[in-house]
Short mmCIF file of C-alpha atoms and ligand atoms in Angstrom, two decimals:
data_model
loop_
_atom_site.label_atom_id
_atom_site.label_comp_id
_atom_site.label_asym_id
_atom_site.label_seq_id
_atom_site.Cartn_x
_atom_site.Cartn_y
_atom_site.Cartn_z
CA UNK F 520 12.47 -170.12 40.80
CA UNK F 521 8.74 -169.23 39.59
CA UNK F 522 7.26 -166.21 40.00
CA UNK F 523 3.36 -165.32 39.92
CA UNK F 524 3.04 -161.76 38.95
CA UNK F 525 -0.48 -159.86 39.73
CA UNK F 526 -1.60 -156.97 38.46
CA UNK F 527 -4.75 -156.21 40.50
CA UNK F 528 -7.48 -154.00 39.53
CA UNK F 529 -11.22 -153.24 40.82
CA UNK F 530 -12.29 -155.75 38.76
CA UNK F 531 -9.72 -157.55 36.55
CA UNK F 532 -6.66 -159.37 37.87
CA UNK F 533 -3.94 -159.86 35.32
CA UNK F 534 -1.11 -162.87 36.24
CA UNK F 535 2.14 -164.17 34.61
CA UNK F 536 4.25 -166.67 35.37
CA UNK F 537 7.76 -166.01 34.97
CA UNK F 538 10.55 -168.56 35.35
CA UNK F 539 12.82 -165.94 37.41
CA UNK F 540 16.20 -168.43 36.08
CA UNK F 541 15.69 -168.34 32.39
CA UNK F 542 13.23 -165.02 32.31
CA UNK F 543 10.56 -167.32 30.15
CA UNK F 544 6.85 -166.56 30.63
CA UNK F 545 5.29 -170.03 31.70
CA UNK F 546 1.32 -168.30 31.11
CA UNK F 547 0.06 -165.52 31.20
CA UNK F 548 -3.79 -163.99 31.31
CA UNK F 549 -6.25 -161.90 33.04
CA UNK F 550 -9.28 -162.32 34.71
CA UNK F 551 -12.18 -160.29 33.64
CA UNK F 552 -15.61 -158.95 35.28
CA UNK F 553 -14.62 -160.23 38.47
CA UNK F 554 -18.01 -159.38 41.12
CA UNK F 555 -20.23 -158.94 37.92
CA UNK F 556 -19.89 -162.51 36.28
CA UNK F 557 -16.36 -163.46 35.62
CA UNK F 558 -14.36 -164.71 32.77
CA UNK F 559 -10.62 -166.06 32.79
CA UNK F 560 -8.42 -166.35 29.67
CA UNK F 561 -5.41 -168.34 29.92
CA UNK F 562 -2.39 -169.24 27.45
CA UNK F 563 0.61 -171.22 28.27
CA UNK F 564 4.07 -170.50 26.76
CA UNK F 565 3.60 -171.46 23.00
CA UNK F 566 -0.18 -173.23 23.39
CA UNK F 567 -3.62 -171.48 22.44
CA UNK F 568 -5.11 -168.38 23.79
CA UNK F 569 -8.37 -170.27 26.20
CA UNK F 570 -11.31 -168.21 27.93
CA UNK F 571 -13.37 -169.93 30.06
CA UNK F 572 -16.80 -168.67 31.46
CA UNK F 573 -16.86 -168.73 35.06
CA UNK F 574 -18.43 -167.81 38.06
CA UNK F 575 -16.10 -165.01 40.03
CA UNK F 576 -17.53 -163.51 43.12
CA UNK F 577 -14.51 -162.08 43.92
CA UNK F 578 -10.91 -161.98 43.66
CA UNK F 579 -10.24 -165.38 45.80
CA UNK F 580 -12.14 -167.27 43.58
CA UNK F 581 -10.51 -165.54 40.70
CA UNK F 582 -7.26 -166.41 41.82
CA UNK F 583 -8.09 -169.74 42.43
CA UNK F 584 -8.84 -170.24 39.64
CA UNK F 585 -5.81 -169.05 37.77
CA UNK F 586 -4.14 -171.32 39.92
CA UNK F 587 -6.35 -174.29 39.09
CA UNK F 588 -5.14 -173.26 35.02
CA UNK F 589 -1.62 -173.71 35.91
CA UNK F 590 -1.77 -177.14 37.52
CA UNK F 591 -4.35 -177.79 35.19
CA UNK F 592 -2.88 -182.17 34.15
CA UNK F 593 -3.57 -180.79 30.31
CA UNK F 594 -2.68 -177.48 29.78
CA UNK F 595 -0.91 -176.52 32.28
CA UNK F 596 2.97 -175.71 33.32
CA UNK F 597 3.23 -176.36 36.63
CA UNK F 598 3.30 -179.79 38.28
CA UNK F 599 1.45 -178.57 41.82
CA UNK F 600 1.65 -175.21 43.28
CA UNK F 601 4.58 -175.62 45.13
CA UNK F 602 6.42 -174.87 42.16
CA UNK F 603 5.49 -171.27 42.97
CA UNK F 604 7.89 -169.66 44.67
CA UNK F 605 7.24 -166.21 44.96
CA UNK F 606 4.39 -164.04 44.33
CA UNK F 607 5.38 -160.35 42.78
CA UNK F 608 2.15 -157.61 43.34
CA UNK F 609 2.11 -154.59 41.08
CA UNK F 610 1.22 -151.96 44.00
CA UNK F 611 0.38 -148.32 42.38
CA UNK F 612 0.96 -145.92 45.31
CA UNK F 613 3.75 -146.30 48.05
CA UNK F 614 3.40 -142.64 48.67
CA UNK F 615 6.55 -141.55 50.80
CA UNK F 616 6.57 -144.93 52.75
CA UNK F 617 8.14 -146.87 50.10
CA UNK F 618 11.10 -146.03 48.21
CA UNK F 619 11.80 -149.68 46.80
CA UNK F 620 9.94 -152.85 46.96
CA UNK F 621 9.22 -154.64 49.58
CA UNK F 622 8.54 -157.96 51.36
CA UNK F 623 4.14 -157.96 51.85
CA UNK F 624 3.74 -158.24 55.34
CA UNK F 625 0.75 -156.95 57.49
CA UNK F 626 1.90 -153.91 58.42
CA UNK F 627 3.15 -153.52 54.45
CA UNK F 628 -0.67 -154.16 53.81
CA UNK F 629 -1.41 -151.30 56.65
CA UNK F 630 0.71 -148.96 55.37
CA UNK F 631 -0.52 -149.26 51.77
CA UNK F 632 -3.77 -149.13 52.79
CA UNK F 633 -3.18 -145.85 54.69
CA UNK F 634 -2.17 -144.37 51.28
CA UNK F 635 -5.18 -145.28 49.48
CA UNK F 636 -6.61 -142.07 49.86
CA UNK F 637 -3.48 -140.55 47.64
CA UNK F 638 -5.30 -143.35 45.04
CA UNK F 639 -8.72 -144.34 45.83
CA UNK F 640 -9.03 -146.33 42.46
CA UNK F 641 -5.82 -148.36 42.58
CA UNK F 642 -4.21 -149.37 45.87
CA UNK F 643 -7.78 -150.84 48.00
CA UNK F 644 -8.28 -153.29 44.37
CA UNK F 645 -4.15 -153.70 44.51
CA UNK F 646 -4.53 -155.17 48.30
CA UNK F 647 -7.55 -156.93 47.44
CA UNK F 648 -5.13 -159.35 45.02
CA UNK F 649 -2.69 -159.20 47.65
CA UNK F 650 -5.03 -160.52 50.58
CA UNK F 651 -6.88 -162.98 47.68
CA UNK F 652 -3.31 -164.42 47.10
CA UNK F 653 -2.39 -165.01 51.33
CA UNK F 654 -5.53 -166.55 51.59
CA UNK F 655 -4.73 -169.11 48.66
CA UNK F 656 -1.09 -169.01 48.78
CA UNK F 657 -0.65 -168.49 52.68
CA UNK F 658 2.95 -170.05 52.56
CA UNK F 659 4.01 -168.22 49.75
CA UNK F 660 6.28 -165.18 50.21
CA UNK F 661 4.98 -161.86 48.28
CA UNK F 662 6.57 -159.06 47.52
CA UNK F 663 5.15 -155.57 46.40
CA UNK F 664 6.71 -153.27 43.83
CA UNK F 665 5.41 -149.96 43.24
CA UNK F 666 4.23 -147.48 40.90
CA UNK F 667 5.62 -144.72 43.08
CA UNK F 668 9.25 -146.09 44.47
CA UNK F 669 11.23 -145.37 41.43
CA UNK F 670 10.67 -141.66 41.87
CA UNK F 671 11.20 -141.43 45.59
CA UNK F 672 14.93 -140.07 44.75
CA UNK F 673 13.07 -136.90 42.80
CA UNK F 674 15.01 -133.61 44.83
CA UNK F 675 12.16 -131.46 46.90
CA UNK F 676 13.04 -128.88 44.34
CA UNK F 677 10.74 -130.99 41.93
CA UNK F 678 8.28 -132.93 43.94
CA UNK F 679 6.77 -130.04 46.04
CA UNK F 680 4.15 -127.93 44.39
CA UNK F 681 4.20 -124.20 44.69
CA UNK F 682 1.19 -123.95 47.16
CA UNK F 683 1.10 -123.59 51.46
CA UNK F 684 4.11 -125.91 52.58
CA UNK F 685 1.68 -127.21 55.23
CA UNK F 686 -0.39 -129.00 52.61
CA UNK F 687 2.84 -131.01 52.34
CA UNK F 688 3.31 -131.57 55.92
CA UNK F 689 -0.23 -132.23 57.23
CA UNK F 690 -1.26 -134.55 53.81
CA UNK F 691 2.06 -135.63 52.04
CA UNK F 692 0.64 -133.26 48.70
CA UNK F 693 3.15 -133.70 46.28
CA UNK F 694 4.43 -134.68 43.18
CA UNK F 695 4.94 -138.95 43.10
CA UNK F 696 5.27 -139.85 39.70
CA UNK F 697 3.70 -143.15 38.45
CA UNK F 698 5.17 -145.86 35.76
CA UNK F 699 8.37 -145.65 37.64
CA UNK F 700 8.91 -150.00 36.94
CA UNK F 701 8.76 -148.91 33.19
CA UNK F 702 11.12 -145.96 33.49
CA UNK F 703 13.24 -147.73 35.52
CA UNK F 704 13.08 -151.06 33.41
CA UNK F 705 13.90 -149.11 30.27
CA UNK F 706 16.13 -146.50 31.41
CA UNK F 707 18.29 -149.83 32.16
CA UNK F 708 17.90 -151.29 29.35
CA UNK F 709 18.83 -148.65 27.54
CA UNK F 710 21.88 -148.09 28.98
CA UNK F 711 22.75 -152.17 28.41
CA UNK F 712 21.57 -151.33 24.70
CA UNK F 713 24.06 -148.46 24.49
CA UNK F 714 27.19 -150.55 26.33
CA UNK F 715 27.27 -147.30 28.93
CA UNK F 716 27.48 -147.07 33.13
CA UNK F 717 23.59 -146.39 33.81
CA UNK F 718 25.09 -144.13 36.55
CA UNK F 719 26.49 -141.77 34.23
CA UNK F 720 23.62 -141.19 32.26
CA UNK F 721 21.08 -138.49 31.56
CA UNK F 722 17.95 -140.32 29.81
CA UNK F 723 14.45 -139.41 29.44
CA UNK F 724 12.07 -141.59 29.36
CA UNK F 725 8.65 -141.60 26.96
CA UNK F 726 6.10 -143.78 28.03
CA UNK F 727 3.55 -143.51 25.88
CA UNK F 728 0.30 -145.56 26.17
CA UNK F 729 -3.06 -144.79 26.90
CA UNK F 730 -1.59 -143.09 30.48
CA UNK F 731 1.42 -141.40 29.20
CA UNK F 732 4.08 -140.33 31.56
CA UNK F 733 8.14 -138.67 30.82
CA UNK F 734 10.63 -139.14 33.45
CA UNK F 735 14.22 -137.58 33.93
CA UNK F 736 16.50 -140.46 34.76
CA UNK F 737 20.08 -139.01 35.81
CA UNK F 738 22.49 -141.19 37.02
CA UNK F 739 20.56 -143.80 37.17
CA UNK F 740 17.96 -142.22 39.57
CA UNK F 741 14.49 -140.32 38.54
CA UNK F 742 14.98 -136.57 39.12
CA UNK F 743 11.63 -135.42 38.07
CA UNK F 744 8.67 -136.80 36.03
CA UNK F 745 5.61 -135.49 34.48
CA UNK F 746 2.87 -137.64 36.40
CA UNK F 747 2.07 -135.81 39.85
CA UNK F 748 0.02 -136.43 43.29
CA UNK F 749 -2.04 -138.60 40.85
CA UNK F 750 -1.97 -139.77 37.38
CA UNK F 751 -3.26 -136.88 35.75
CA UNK F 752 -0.68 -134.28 36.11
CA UNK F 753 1.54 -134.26 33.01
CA UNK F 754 0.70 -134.93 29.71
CA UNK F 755 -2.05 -135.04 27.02
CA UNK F 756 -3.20 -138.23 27.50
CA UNK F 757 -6.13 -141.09 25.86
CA UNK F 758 -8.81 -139.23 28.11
CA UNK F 759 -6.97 -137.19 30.97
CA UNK F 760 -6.38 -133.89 30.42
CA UNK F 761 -2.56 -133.70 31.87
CA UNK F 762 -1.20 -130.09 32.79
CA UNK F 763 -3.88 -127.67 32.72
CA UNK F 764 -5.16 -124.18 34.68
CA UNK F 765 -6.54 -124.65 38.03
CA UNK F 766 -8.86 -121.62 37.25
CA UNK F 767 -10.54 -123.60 34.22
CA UNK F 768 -11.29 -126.17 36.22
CA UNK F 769 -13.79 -123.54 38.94
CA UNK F 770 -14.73 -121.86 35.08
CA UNK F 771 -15.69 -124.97 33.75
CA UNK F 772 -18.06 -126.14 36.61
CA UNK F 773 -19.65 -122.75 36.65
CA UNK F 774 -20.85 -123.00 33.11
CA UNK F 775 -21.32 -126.59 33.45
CA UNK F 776 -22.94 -126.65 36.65
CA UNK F 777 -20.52 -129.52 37.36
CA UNK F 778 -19.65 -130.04 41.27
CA UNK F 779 -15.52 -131.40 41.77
CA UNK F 780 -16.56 -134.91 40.93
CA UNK F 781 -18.15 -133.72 37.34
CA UNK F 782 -14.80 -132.42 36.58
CA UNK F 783 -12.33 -134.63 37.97
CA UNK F 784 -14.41 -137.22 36.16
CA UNK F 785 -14.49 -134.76 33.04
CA UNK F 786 -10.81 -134.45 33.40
CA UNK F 787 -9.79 -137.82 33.89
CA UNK F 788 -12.46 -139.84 31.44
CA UNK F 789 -13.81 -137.28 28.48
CA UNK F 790 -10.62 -134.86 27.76
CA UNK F 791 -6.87 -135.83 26.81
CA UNK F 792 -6.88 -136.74 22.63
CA UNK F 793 -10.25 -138.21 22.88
CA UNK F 794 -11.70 -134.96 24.38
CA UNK F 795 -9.77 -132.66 21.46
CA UNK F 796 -10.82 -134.99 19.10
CA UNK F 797 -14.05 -136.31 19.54
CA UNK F 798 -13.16 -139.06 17.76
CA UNK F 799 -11.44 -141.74 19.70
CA UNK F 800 -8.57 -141.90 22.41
CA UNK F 801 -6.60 -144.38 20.73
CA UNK F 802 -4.16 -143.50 17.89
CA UNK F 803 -4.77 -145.69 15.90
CA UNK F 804 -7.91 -144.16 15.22
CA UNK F 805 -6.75 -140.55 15.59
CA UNK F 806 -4.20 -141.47 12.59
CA UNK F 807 -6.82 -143.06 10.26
CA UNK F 808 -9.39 -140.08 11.02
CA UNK F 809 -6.19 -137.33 10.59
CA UNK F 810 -5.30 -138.93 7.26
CA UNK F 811 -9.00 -138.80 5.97
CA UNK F 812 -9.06 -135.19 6.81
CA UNK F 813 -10.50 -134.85 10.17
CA UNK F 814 -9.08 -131.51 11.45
CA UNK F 815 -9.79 -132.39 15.17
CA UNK F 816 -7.74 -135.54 15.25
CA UNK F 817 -5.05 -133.73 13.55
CA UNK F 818 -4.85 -131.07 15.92
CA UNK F 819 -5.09 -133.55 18.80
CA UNK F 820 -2.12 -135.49 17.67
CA UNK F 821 0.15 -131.91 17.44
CA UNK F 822 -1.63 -131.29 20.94
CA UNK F 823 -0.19 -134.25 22.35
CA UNK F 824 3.80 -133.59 20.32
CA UNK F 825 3.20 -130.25 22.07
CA UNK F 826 3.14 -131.31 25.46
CA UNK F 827 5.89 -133.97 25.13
CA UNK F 828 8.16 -131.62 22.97
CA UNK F 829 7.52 -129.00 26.24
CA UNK F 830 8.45 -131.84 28.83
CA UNK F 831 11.55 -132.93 26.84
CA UNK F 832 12.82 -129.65 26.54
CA UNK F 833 12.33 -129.16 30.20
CA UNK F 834 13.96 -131.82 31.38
CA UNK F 835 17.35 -131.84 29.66
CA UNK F 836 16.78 -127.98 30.69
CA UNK F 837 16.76 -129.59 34.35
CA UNK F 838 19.48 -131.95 33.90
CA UNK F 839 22.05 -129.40 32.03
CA UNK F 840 21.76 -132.08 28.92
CA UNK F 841 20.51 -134.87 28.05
CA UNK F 842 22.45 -138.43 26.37
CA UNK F 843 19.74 -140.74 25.12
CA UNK F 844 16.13 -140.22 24.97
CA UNK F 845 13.48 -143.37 25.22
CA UNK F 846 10.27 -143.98 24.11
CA UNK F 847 7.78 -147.10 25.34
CA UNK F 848 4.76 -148.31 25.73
CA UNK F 849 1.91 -149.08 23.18
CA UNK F 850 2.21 -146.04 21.52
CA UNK F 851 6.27 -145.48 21.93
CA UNK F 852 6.70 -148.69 21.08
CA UNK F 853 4.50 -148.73 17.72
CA UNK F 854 4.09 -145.23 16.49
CA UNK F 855 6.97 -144.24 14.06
CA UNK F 856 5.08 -141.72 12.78
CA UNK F 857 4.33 -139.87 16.19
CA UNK F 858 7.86 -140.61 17.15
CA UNK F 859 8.90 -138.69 14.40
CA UNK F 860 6.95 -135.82 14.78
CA UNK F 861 8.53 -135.30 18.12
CA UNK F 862 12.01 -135.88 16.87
CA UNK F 863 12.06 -133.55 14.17
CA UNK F 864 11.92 -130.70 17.04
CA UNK F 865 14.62 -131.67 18.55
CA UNK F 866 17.29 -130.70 16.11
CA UNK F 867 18.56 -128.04 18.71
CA UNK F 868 19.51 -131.01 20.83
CA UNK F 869 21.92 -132.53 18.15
CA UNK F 870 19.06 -135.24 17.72
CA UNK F 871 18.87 -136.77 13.97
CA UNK F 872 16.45 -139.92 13.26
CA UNK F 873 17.70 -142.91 10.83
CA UNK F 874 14.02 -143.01 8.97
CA UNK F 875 14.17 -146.43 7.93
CA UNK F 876 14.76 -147.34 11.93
CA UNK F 877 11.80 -145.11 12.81
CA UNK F 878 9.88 -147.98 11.26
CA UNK F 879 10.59 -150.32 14.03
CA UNK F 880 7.39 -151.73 16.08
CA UNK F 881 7.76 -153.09 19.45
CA UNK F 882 11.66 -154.04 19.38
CA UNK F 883 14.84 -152.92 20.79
CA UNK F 884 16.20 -150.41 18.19
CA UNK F 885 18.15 -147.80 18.12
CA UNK F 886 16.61 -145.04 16.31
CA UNK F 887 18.80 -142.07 15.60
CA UNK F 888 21.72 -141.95 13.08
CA UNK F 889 25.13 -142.50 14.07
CA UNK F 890 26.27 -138.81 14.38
CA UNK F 891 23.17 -137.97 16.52
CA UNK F 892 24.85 -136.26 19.51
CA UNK F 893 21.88 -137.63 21.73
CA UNK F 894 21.11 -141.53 21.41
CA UNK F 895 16.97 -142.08 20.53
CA UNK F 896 16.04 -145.93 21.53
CA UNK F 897 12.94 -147.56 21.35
CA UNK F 898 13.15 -150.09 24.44
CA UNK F 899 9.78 -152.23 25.06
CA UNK F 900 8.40 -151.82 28.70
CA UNK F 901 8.27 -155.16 30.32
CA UNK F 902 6.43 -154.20 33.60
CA UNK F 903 6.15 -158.26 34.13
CA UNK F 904 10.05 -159.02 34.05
CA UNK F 905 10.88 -156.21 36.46
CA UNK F 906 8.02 -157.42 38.86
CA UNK F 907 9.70 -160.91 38.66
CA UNK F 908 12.98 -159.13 38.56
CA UNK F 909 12.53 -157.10 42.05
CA UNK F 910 11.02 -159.82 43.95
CA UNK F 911 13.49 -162.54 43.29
CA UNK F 912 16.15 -159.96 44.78
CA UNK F 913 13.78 -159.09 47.61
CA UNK F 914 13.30 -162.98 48.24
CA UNK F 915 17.15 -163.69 47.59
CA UNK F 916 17.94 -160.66 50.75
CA UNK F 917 14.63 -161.90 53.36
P1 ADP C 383 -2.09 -148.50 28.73
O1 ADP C 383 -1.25 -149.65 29.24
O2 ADP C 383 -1.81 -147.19 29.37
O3 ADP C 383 -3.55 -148.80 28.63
P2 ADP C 383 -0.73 -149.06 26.24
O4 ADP C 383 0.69 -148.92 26.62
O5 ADP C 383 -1.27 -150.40 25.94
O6 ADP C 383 -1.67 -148.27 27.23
O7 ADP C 383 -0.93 -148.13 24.92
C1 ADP C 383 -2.17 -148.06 24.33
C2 ADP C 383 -2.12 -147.07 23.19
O8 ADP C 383 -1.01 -147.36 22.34
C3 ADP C 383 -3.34 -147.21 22.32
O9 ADP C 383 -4.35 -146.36 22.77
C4 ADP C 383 -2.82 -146.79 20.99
O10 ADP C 383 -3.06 -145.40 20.89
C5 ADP C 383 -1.34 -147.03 21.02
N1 ADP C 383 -0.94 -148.13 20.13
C6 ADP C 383 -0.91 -149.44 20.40
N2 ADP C 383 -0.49 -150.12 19.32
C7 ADP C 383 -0.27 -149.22 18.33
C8 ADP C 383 0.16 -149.29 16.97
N3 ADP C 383 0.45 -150.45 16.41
N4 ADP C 383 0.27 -148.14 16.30
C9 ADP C 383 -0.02 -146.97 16.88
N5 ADP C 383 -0.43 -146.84 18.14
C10 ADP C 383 -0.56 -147.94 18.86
#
């Protein structure tokens, strides 16, 4: 069984194809500038990176055009597009409607669009791949997996906010959590890594990329997670601000003169390490301009160990311990140094790093020493394979 997974944004569609049986990526690629020109870059399993130049009005043509790349008699892997058998959609908000994946049908699409308001950015360009797809694909079964579901099992002790309850009954404000396929994916894995019962685990979760997220996985179910109502609750990320004071928000725009779109857009695109910084919100840079002496950078990394030391601590606080502790994503995954800042706090935890296994870049390792009482992992996120994972066992149950 083949499945095309989408990744749909405003602009840019990104697409693999997975063969569900043997877990092998067929291709994989994006499409870019989609409505302003449009390119497409495809590479088959083992066979050159290609971009192509291409007109892209919008996302059916895009789409059709990834599918013309698979069948494609040279370069492609697919004979005709019957050999797709599934299509899986990364959808970013379910809100309370959706606590696992689901088969796409039209009033899926309805009720997905009715929680666009809960993301503006994400789920109208997420159903935008999903209608492009029915109109190419129409025979094709789709599935949707979302952002959201993972974290639907989060007690009302840690999803509701401290403000009016009626705010949560008349609008559904609340805490959602996003990245819950990645905490979910690795918080597995981990527990296959480790040889233990996932349900009889206490793990948090670091996923650490440009949006950075932590998530407190007990018994094989989220329990809380740092990401809120929208992505920028939480932690210090690449340009959002994470956790900060309401009141500096109203203090801000008074000196600023900024109105509540100045500084959501503030706190969303110019803060986080960039905005602490000045210098750049990946850290990559932040580690070159640290080492040469730039004070900001340096602060902005200890800024961001801060808030993840603070969310750690909280959550094995919440959980009354915690067994093995994950990190992911680009930075997780690649960043021994930043992965060792955090762990050297966490000596009260019975947590002890093997150094020369801190080196490890984007592989399944296990990081601590033998006698650490709490297990440190890295586990890569593979958002694609649980896509292609969750809608081969939706398609197997239809
Ligand atoms: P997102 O998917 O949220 O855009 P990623 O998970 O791709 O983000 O992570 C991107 C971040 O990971 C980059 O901004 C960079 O800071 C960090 N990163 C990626 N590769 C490395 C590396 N080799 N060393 C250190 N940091 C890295």
């Amino acid at each position: 069984m083949n499945v095309l997974v989408i990744n749909c944004g405003s602009s840019s569609l990104k697409y693999q194809v997975i063969n569900a049986d043997s877990e092998e990526v067929l291709a994989k690629g994006l499409c870019e500038r989609i409505g302003i020109d449009g390119r497409l870059v495809y590479q088959p399993e083992g066979g050159e990176k290609e971009t192509t130049e291409a007109d892209m009005p919008t996302h059916t043509e895009a789409v059709r055009m990834v599918l013309d790349a698979l069948v494609n008699p040279k370069t492609g892997v697919l004979k005709s597009l019957e050999e797709i058998d599934a299509v899986g959609h990364r959808l970013v908000h379910g809100g309370e409607a959706f606590a696992a994946s689901t088969l796409i049908t039209d009033e899926v699409v309805a009720a997905v669009d009715e929680c666009s308001d809960l993301a503006p950015l994400h789920n109208p360009a997420n159903l935008i791949g999903v209608r492009a797809c029915k109109e190419v694909l129409p025979n094709v079964p789709m599935v949707g997996v979302f952002d959201t579901a993972f974290h639907q099992t989060m007690p009302e002790e840690a999803f509701l906010y401290g403000i009016p309850y009626e705010y949560y009954e008349k609008y559904k404000v609340r805490k959602y959590g996003f990245h819950g396929t990645s905490h979910s994916y690795v918080s597995k894995r981990a527990a296959e890594i480790l040889d233990k019962p996932y349900d009889s685990l206490k793990t948090i979760v670091c996923h650490l990329g440009n949006g950075a997220s932590i998530c407190a996985v007990e018994n094989g179910k989220s329990v809380d997670t740092s990401m809120g109502l929208s992505p920028l609750e939480g932690l210090v990320m690449g340009t959002r601000s994470g956790d900060i004071d309401p009141s500096a928000m109203e203090f801000i725009a008074k000196k600023e003169n900024l109105d509540m779109a100045g500084i959501m857009n503030v706190l969303n695109k110019e803060s986080g390490v960039y905005g602490v910084s000045g210098v750049s919100s990946d850290f990559r840079d932040l580690e070159q301009a640290a080492k040469e002496g730039n004070k900001r950078a340096q602060i902005a990394r200890k800024v961001f160990v801060h808030r993840v030391l603070k969310y750690i601590g909280a959550y094995a606080a919440s959980m009354n311990g915690v067994d093995v502790i994950c990190f992911t994503a680009g930075l997780g995954e690649n960043d021994g140094s930043i992965r060792e800042m955090i762990c050297n706090n966490l000596g009260y935890l019975g947590i002890s790093i093997d150094k020369e296994a801190n080196q490890v870049h984007g592989e399944e390792k296990v990081i601590s020493t033998s006698d650490s009482k709490v297990k440190v992992l890295v586990v890569p996120t593979n958002e694609e394979l649980a896509i292609c994972r969750e809608t081969v066992e939706i398609i197997k149950n239809k």
